[in-house]
Amino acid sequence: GAVVSQHPSWVICKSGTSVKIECRSLDFQATTMFWYRQFPKQSLMLMATSNEGSKATYEQGVEKDKFLINHASLTLSTLTVTSAHPEDSSFYICSARKGVNTNVLTFGAGSRLTVL
Amino acid sequence: GNSVTQMEGPVTLSEEAFLTINCTYTATGYPSLFWYVQYPGEGLQLLLKATKADDKGSNKGFEATYRKETTSFHLEKGSVQVSDSAVYFCAPSLRTASKLTFGTGTRLQVTL
């Protein structure tokens, strides 16, 4: 199978601090990972595509300096929400693609961020 | 680019009722079609998929048939259970595409 782990599953932080969320592929190597944001009762909004060893590709309207993505290894991508504010509170979900020639994705369980 | 239209929810059904969640899509080329399910407080899980016209994906009693002529991929289940309560997302994706295009999701609530 293919398993993706996200950590932490939930985090509460103060406004102005930075928060790092990890996405790990546990039993496969993922050259590509995706980060999504989901608002209550809404669909997933793709934030960025994370490629191992290169810079992430951000979707239009997503601030790359606000949402820092690092994909340093084939099994780990991180999303850092910098100088978080209450409007950044959301459910963040990552997914990973096993292999190159596939469009089947495995999703993490999500990380709920609450900024006070 | 790809786009998806899903029926608006929430859909509320009694246990053992028949379920249909409509999904139509627009896409360039010949996409694969997916249904993902999101249980409360969790990430998405692949429910089923179909990779070419007339293919039927099935899993856990759910079925969906790839209808190229109507560009649809409607999700059906003959007898829903309370445990099926979740949000269901339809998504087309080209084989070599980097990303899925998700519909808005349809929330299903099954009651006893």
PDB file of C-alpha atoms in Angstrom:
ATOM      1  CA  GLY A   1       0.000   0.000   0.000  1.00  0.00           C
ATOM      2  CA  ALA A   2       0.862   3.657   0.102  1.00  0.00           C
ATOM      3  CA  VAL A   3       0.676   5.604   3.336  1.00  0.00           C
ATOM      4  CA  VAL A   4       1.145   9.321   3.880  1.00  0.00           C
ATOM      5  CA  SER A   5       1.546  10.689   7.365  1.00  0.00           C
ATOM      6  CA  GLN A   6       0.986  14.295   8.378  1.00  0.00           C
ATOM      7  CA  HIS A   7       2.177  15.854  11.579  1.00  0.00           C
ATOM      8  CA  PRO A   8       0.898  17.489  13.640  1.00  0.00           C
ATOM      9  CA  SER A   9      -2.737  16.562  13.191  1.00  0.00           C
ATOM     10  CA  TRP A  10      -3.737  19.737  14.964  1.00  0.00           C
ATOM     11  CA  VAL A  11      -1.891  22.789  16.233  1.00  0.00           C
ATOM     12  CA  ILE A  12      -2.826  25.980  18.006  1.00  0.00           C
ATOM     13  CA  CYS A  13      -0.468  28.921  17.852  1.00  0.00           C
ATOM     14  CA  LYS A  14      -0.341  32.597  18.666  1.00  0.00           C
ATOM     15  CA  SER A  15      -0.631  35.242  16.003  1.00  0.00           C
ATOM     16  CA  GLY A  16       2.764  36.177  14.585  1.00  0.00           C
ATOM     17  CA  THR A  17       4.430  32.832  15.164  1.00  0.00           C
ATOM     18  CA  SER A  18       5.413  30.304  12.516  1.00  0.00           C
ATOM     19  CA  VAL A  19       4.141  26.771  12.275  1.00  0.00           C
ATOM     20  CA  LYS A  20       5.666  23.838  10.405  1.00  0.00           C
ATOM     21  CA  ILE A  21       3.600  20.934   9.104  1.00  0.00           C
ATOM     22  CA  GLU A  22       5.279  17.750   7.918  1.00  0.00           C
ATOM     23  CA  CYS A  23       4.122  15.377   5.223  1.00  0.00           C
ATOM     24  CA  ARG A  24       5.858  12.015   4.979  1.00  0.00           C
ATOM     25  CA  SER A  25       5.436   9.139   2.592  1.00  0.00           C
ATOM     26  CA  LEU A  26       6.020   6.131   4.822  1.00  0.00           C
ATOM     27  CA  ASP A  27       6.413   3.245   2.422  1.00  0.00           C
ATOM     28  CA  PHE A  28       7.227   4.818  -0.925  1.00  0.00           C
ATOM     29  CA  GLN A  29       9.268   7.566  -2.451  1.00  0.00           C
ATOM     30  CA  ALA A  30       7.346  10.586  -3.636  1.00  0.00           C
ATOM     31  CA  THR A  31       9.013  12.856  -6.130  1.00  0.00           C
ATOM     32  CA  THR A  32       5.932  15.057  -6.083  1.00  0.00           C
ATOM     33  CA  MET A  33       3.772  16.135  -3.188  1.00  0.00           C
ATOM     34  CA  PHE A  34       0.857  18.553  -3.145  1.00  0.00           C
ATOM     35  CA  TRP A  35      -0.379  20.894  -0.468  1.00  0.00           C
ATOM     36  CA  TYR A  36      -4.045  21.825  -0.191  1.00  0.00           C
ATOM     37  CA  ARG A  37      -6.050  24.094   1.991  1.00  0.00           C
ATOM     38  CA  GLN A  38      -9.628  23.349   2.910  1.00  0.00           C
ATOM     39  CA  PHE A  39     -12.049  25.821   4.425  1.00  0.00           C
ATOM     40  CA  PRO A  40     -15.064  24.579   6.370  1.00  0.00           C
ATOM     41  CA  LYS A  41     -17.567  22.808   4.147  1.00  0.00           C
ATOM     42  CA  GLN A  42     -15.624  23.676   1.011  1.00  0.00           C
ATOM     43  CA  SER A  43     -13.514  21.863  -1.504  1.00  0.00           C
ATOM     44  CA  LEU A  44      -9.769  21.515  -1.495  1.00  0.00           C
ATOM     45  CA  MET A  45      -7.813  24.407  -2.871  1.00  0.00           C
ATOM     46  CA  LEU A  46      -4.462  23.427  -4.293  1.00  0.00           C
ATOM     47  CA  MET A  47      -1.807  25.682  -2.838  1.00  0.00           C
ATOM     48  CA  ALA A  48       1.371  24.351  -4.369  1.00  0.00           C
ATOM     49  CA  THR A  49       3.154  21.449  -5.968  1.00  0.00           C
ATOM     50  CA  SER A  50       6.277  20.352  -4.162  1.00  0.00           C
ATOM     51  CA  ASN A  51       8.997  18.648  -6.186  1.00  0.00           C
ATOM     52  CA  GLU A  52      11.915  16.944  -4.507  1.00  0.00           C
ATOM     53  CA  GLY A  53      15.117  18.889  -4.892  1.00  0.00           C
ATOM     54  CA  SER A  54      13.586  21.933  -6.549  1.00  0.00           C
ATOM     55  CA  LYS A  55      11.456  24.927  -5.742  1.00  0.00           C
ATOM     56  CA  ALA A  56       7.768  24.478  -5.211  1.00  0.00           C
ATOM     57  CA  THR A  57       5.302  25.658  -7.815  1.00  0.00           C
ATOM     58  CA  TYR A  58       2.661  27.851  -6.249  1.00  0.00           C
ATOM     59  CA  GLU A  59      -0.862  28.348  -7.504  1.00  0.00           C
ATOM     60  CA  GLN A  60      -2.045  31.790  -8.404  1.00  0.00           C
ATOM     61  CA  GLY A  61      -2.912  33.862  -5.369  1.00  0.00           C
ATOM     62  CA  VAL A  62      -0.864  31.827  -2.907  1.00  0.00           C
ATOM     63  CA  GLU A  63       1.917  33.795  -1.243  1.00  0.00           C
ATOM     64  CA  LYS A  64       5.134  31.834  -1.479  1.00  0.00           C
ATOM     65  CA  ASP A  65       6.786  33.897   1.243  1.00  0.00           C
ATOM     66  CA  LYS A  66       3.863  33.209   3.526  1.00  0.00           C
ATOM     67  CA  PHE A  67       3.645  29.499   2.884  1.00  0.00           C
ATOM     68  CA  LEU A  68       7.151  28.109   2.652  1.00  0.00           C
ATOM     69  CA  ILE A  69       7.452  24.652   1.163  1.00  0.00           C
ATOM     70  CA  ASN A  70      10.519  22.473   1.358  1.00  0.00           C
ATOM     71  CA  HIS A  71      10.856  19.046  -0.229  1.00  0.00           C
ATOM     72  CA  ALA A  72      14.335  18.037   0.848  1.00  0.00           C
ATOM     73  CA  SER A  73      13.986  14.301   0.449  1.00  0.00           C
ATOM     74  CA  LEU A  74      11.901  11.788  -1.450  1.00  0.00           C
ATOM     75  CA  THR A  75       9.838  11.051   1.641  1.00  0.00           C
ATOM     76  CA  LEU A  76       9.371  14.419   3.301  1.00  0.00           C
ATOM     77  CA  SER A  77       7.819  17.737   2.391  1.00  0.00           C
ATOM     78  CA  THR A  78       7.183  20.520   4.873  1.00  0.00           C
ATOM     79  CA  LEU A  79       4.837  23.476   4.833  1.00  0.00           C
ATOM     80  CA  THR A  80       5.711  26.385   7.071  1.00  0.00           C
ATOM     81  CA  VAL A  81       3.090  29.023   7.697  1.00  0.00           C
ATOM     82  CA  THR A  82       5.122  32.093   8.542  1.00  0.00           C
ATOM     83  CA  SER A  83       3.895  34.909  10.786  1.00  0.00           C
ATOM     84  CA  ALA A  84       0.556  33.217  11.120  1.00  0.00           C
ATOM     85  CA  HIS A  85      -2.632  35.227  11.534  1.00  0.00           C
ATOM     86  CA  PRO A  86      -6.159  34.121  12.414  1.00  0.00           C
ATOM     87  CA  GLU A  87      -7.153  34.144   8.747  1.00  0.00           C
ATOM     88  CA  ASP A  88      -4.588  31.399   8.165  1.00  0.00           C
ATOM     89  CA  SER A  89      -6.598  29.084  10.378  1.00  0.00           C
ATOM     90  CA  SER A  90      -7.627  26.193   8.205  1.00  0.00           C
ATOM     91  CA  PHE A  91      -7.315  22.500   7.474  1.00  0.00           C
ATOM     92  CA  TYR A  92      -4.155  21.770   5.508  1.00  0.00           C
ATOM     93  CA  ILE A  93      -3.864  18.505   3.619  1.00  0.00           C
ATOM     94  CA  CYS A  94      -0.942  17.039   1.747  1.00  0.00           C
ATOM     95  CA  SER A  95      -0.905  14.340  -0.869  1.00  0.00           C
ATOM     96  CA  ALA A  96       1.829  12.380  -2.553  1.00  0.00           C
ATOM     97  CA  ARG A  97       2.137  10.744  -5.914  1.00  0.00           C
ATOM     98  CA  LYS A  98       3.774   7.330  -5.966  1.00  0.00           C
ATOM     99  CA  GLY A  99       5.889   7.249  -9.070  1.00  0.00           C
ATOM    100  CA  VAL A 100       5.931   9.576 -12.026  1.00  0.00           C
ATOM    101  CA  ASN A 101       3.568   8.072 -14.560  1.00  0.00           C
ATOM    102  CA  THR A 102       0.477   8.017 -12.408  1.00  0.00           C
ATOM    103  CA  ASN A 103      -2.249  10.379 -11.310  1.00  0.00           C
ATOM    104  CA  VAL A 104      -3.334   8.390  -8.274  1.00  0.00           C
ATOM    105  CA  LEU A 105      -2.693  10.339  -5.106  1.00  0.00           C
ATOM    106  CA  THR A 106      -2.427   9.255  -1.497  1.00  0.00           C
ATOM    107  CA  PHE A 107      -3.572  11.835   1.021  1.00  0.00           C
ATOM    108  CA  GLY A 108      -2.466  12.579   4.515  1.00  0.00           C
ATOM    109  CA  ALA A 109      -5.038  12.839   7.284  1.00  0.00           C
ATOM    110  CA  GLY A 110      -4.739  16.598   7.387  1.00  0.00           C
ATOM    111  CA  SER A 111      -3.505  19.168   9.893  1.00  0.00           C
ATOM    112  CA  ARG A 112      -5.884  21.598  11.521  1.00  0.00           C
ATOM    113  CA  LEU A 113      -4.258  24.942  12.285  1.00  0.00           C
ATOM    114  CA  THR A 114      -5.867  27.410  14.653  1.00  0.00           C
ATOM    115  CA  VAL A 115      -4.228  30.792  15.040  1.00  0.00           C
ATOM    116  CA  LEU A 116      -5.297  32.765  18.072  1.00  0.00           C
TER     117      LEU A 116
ATOM    118  CA  GLY B   1      -8.164  23.013 -18.126  1.00  0.00           C
ATOM    119  CA  ASN B   2     -10.342  20.617 -16.214  1.00  0.00           C
ATOM    120  CA  SER B   3     -13.457  21.521 -14.274  1.00  0.00           C
ATOM    121  CA  VAL B   4     -16.005  19.556 -12.293  1.00  0.00           C
ATOM    122  CA  THR B   5     -19.623  20.113 -11.378  1.00  0.00           C
ATOM    123  CA  GLN B   6     -21.051  18.136  -8.515  1.00  0.00           C
ATOM    124  CA  MET B   7     -24.556  18.145  -7.162  1.00  0.00           C
ATOM    125  CA  GLU B   8     -24.910  20.381  -4.161  1.00  0.00           C
ATOM    126  CA  GLY B   9     -25.390  18.833  -0.799  1.00  0.00           C
ATOM    127  CA  PRO B  10     -26.070  18.027   1.789  1.00  0.00           C
ATOM    128  CA  VAL B  11     -27.745  14.813   0.764  1.00  0.00           C
ATOM    129  CA  THR B  12     -29.673  13.234   3.595  1.00  0.00           C
ATOM    130  CA  LEU B  13     -30.811   9.638   3.270  1.00  0.00           C
ATOM    131  CA  SER B  14     -32.173   6.956   5.492  1.00  0.00           C
ATOM    132  CA  GLU B  15     -30.114   3.826   5.963  1.00  0.00           C
ATOM    133  CA  GLU B  16     -30.552   1.308   3.135  1.00  0.00           C
ATOM    134  CA  ALA B  17     -31.700   3.981   0.706  1.00  0.00           C
ATOM    135  CA  PHE B  18     -30.304   4.230  -2.830  1.00  0.00           C
ATOM    136  CA  LEU B  19     -27.659   6.866  -3.409  1.00  0.00           C
ATOM    137  CA  THR B  20     -26.774   8.844  -6.503  1.00  0.00           C
ATOM    138  CA  ILE B  21     -24.331  11.734  -6.502  1.00  0.00           C
ATOM    139  CA  ASN B  22     -24.062  13.399  -9.887  1.00  0.00           C
ATOM    140  CA  CYS B  23     -20.777  14.531 -11.350  1.00  0.00           C
ATOM    141  CA  THR B  24     -20.082  16.039 -14.735  1.00  0.00           C
ATOM    142  CA  TYR B  25     -16.756  17.277 -15.958  1.00  0.00           C
ATOM    143  CA  THR B  26     -15.030  19.192 -18.695  1.00  0.00           C
ATOM    144  CA  ALA B  27     -11.519  18.272 -19.650  1.00  0.00           C
ATOM    145  CA  THR B  28      -9.055  18.483 -22.454  1.00  0.00           C
ATOM    146  CA  GLY B  29      -7.939  15.121 -23.646  1.00  0.00           C
ATOM    147  CA  TYR B  30      -9.093  11.893 -22.045  1.00  0.00           C
ATOM    148  CA  PRO B  31      -8.901  12.112 -18.288  1.00  0.00           C
ATOM    149  CA  SER B  32      -9.033   9.420 -15.695  1.00  0.00           C
ATOM    150  CA  LEU B  33     -11.900   9.954 -13.290  1.00  0.00           C
ATOM    151  CA  PHE B  34     -11.807   9.552  -9.547  1.00  0.00           C
ATOM    152  CA  TRP B  35     -14.094   9.622  -6.557  1.00  0.00           C
ATOM    153  CA  TYR B  36     -12.475  10.460  -3.234  1.00  0.00           C
ATOM    154  CA  VAL B  37     -14.174  10.287   0.160  1.00  0.00           C
ATOM    155  CA  GLN B  38     -13.420  12.384   3.214  1.00  0.00           C
ATOM    156  CA  TYR B  39     -14.682  11.150   6.566  1.00  0.00           C
ATOM    157  CA  PRO B  40     -15.127  13.725   9.349  1.00  0.00           C
ATOM    158  CA  GLY B  41     -11.838  15.175  10.510  1.00  0.00           C
ATOM    159  CA  GLU B  42      -9.756  13.138   8.102  1.00  0.00           C
ATOM    160  CA  GLY B  43      -7.948  13.530   4.805  1.00  0.00           C
ATOM    161  CA  LEU B  44      -9.183  12.158   1.527  1.00  0.00           C
ATOM    162  CA  GLN B  45      -9.189   8.518   0.555  1.00  0.00           C
ATOM    163  CA  LEU B  46      -9.463   7.145  -2.936  1.00  0.00           C
ATOM    164  CA  LEU B  47     -12.848   5.452  -3.251  1.00  0.00           C
ATOM    165  CA  LEU B  48     -12.795   4.325  -6.860  1.00  0.00           C
ATOM    166  CA  LYS B  49     -11.538   5.252 -10.282  1.00  0.00           C
ATOM    167  CA  ALA B  50     -12.039   4.645 -13.994  1.00  0.00           C
ATOM    168  CA  THR B  51      -9.416   5.248 -16.630  1.00  0.00           C
ATOM    169  CA  LYS B  52     -11.294   5.051 -19.921  1.00  0.00           C
ATOM    170  CA  ALA B  53     -14.726   5.331 -21.441  1.00  0.00           C
ATOM    171  CA  ASP B  54     -17.316   2.770 -20.279  1.00  0.00           C
ATOM    172  CA  ASP B  55     -15.069   1.569 -17.468  1.00  0.00           C
ATOM    173  CA  LYS B  56     -16.865   0.995 -14.177  1.00  0.00           C
ATOM    174  CA  GLY B  57     -15.042   1.680 -10.955  1.00  0.00           C
ATOM    175  CA  SER B  58     -16.324  -0.020  -7.841  1.00  0.00           C
ATOM    176  CA  ASN B  59     -15.415  -0.301  -4.179  1.00  0.00           C
ATOM    177  CA  LYS B  60     -17.254  -0.887  -0.891  1.00  0.00           C
ATOM    178  CA  GLY B  61     -20.569  -1.185  -2.737  1.00  0.00           C
ATOM    179  CA  PHE B  62     -20.100   2.119  -4.565  1.00  0.00           C
ATOM    180  CA  GLU B  63     -20.002   2.229  -8.349  1.00  0.00           C
ATOM    181  CA  ALA B  64     -19.411   4.836 -11.031  1.00  0.00           C
ATOM    182  CA  THR B  65     -19.282   4.435 -14.805  1.00  0.00           C
ATOM    183  CA  TYR B  66     -17.164   6.611 -17.065  1.00  0.00           C
ATOM    184  CA  ARG B  67     -19.624   8.076 -19.582  1.00  0.00           C
ATOM    185  CA  LYS B  68     -17.675   9.875 -22.245  1.00  0.00           C
ATOM    186  CA  GLU B  69     -20.735  10.819 -24.289  1.00  0.00           C
ATOM    187  CA  THR B  70     -22.309  12.678 -21.375  1.00  0.00           C
ATOM    188  CA  THR B  71     -18.996  13.564 -19.675  1.00  0.00           C
ATOM    189  CA  SER B  72     -20.334  12.174 -16.449  1.00  0.00           C
ATOM    190  CA  PHE B  73     -19.143   9.940 -13.630  1.00  0.00           C
ATOM    191  CA  HIS B  74     -22.093   9.608 -11.288  1.00  0.00           C
ATOM    192  CA  LEU B  75     -21.550   7.800  -7.993  1.00  0.00           C
ATOM    193  CA  GLU B  76     -24.113   5.204  -6.916  1.00  0.00           C
ATOM    194  CA  LYS B  77     -24.704   2.811  -4.065  1.00  0.00           C
ATOM    195  CA  GLY B  78     -27.651   0.520  -3.725  1.00  0.00           C
ATOM    196  CA  SER B  79     -27.970   0.595   0.040  1.00  0.00           C
ATOM    197  CA  VAL B  80     -26.208   3.214   2.108  1.00  0.00           C
ATOM    198  CA  GLN B  81     -25.131   2.792   5.713  1.00  0.00           C
ATOM    199  CA  VAL B  82     -24.642   5.304   8.492  1.00  0.00           C
ATOM    200  CA  SER B  83     -20.911   4.724   8.171  1.00  0.00           C
ATOM    201  CA  ASP B  84     -21.046   6.105   4.624  1.00  0.00           C
ATOM    202  CA  SER B  85     -21.704   9.587   6.005  1.00  0.00           C
ATOM    203  CA  ALA B  86     -18.876  11.673   4.594  1.00  0.00           C
ATOM    204  CA  VAL B  87     -18.016  14.201   1.912  1.00  0.00           C
ATOM    205  CA  TYR B  88     -17.530  12.819  -1.585  1.00  0.00           C
ATOM    206  CA  PHE B  89     -15.333  14.502  -4.170  1.00  0.00           C
ATOM    207  CA  CYS B  90     -15.330  13.877  -7.895  1.00  0.00           C
ATOM    208  CA  ALA B  91     -12.057  14.599  -9.699  1.00  0.00           C
ATOM    209  CA  PRO B  92     -10.819  14.218 -13.262  1.00  0.00           C
ATOM    210  CA  SER B  93      -7.129  14.037 -13.991  1.00  0.00           C
ATOM    211  CA  LEU B  94      -5.124  13.640 -17.125  1.00  0.00           C
ATOM    212  CA  ARG B  95      -2.697  10.772 -16.892  1.00  0.00           C
ATOM    213  CA  THR B  96       0.373  12.924 -16.939  1.00  0.00           C
ATOM    214  CA  ALA B  97      -1.116  15.876 -15.102  1.00  0.00           C
ATOM    215  CA  SER B  98       0.462  17.045 -11.929  1.00  0.00           C
ATOM    216  CA  LYS B  99      -2.740  17.696 -10.084  1.00  0.00           C
ATOM    217  CA  LEU B 100      -6.321  16.713  -9.617  1.00  0.00           C
ATOM    218  CA  THR B 101      -9.201  19.105 -10.098  1.00  0.00           C
ATOM    219  CA  PHE B 102     -11.708  18.625  -7.312  1.00  0.00           C
ATOM    220  CA  GLY B 103     -15.389  19.313  -7.351  1.00  0.00           C
ATOM    221  CA  THR B 104     -16.912  21.214  -4.463  1.00  0.00           C
ATOM    222  CA  GLY B 105     -17.713  17.983  -2.687  1.00  0.00           C
ATOM    223  CA  THR B 106     -21.086  16.570  -1.749  1.00  0.00           C
ATOM    224  CA  ARG B 107     -21.841  15.933   1.875  1.00  0.00           C
ATOM    225  CA  LEU B 108     -23.804  12.748   2.547  1.00  0.00           C
ATOM    226  CA  GLN B 109     -25.612  12.252   5.806  1.00  0.00           C
ATOM    227  CA  VAL B 110     -27.156   8.851   6.447  1.00  0.00           C
ATOM    228  CA  THR B 111     -29.581   8.487   9.319  1.00  0.00           C
ATOM    229  CA  LEU B 112     -31.081   5.448  11.017  1.00  0.00           C
TER     230      LEU B 112
END
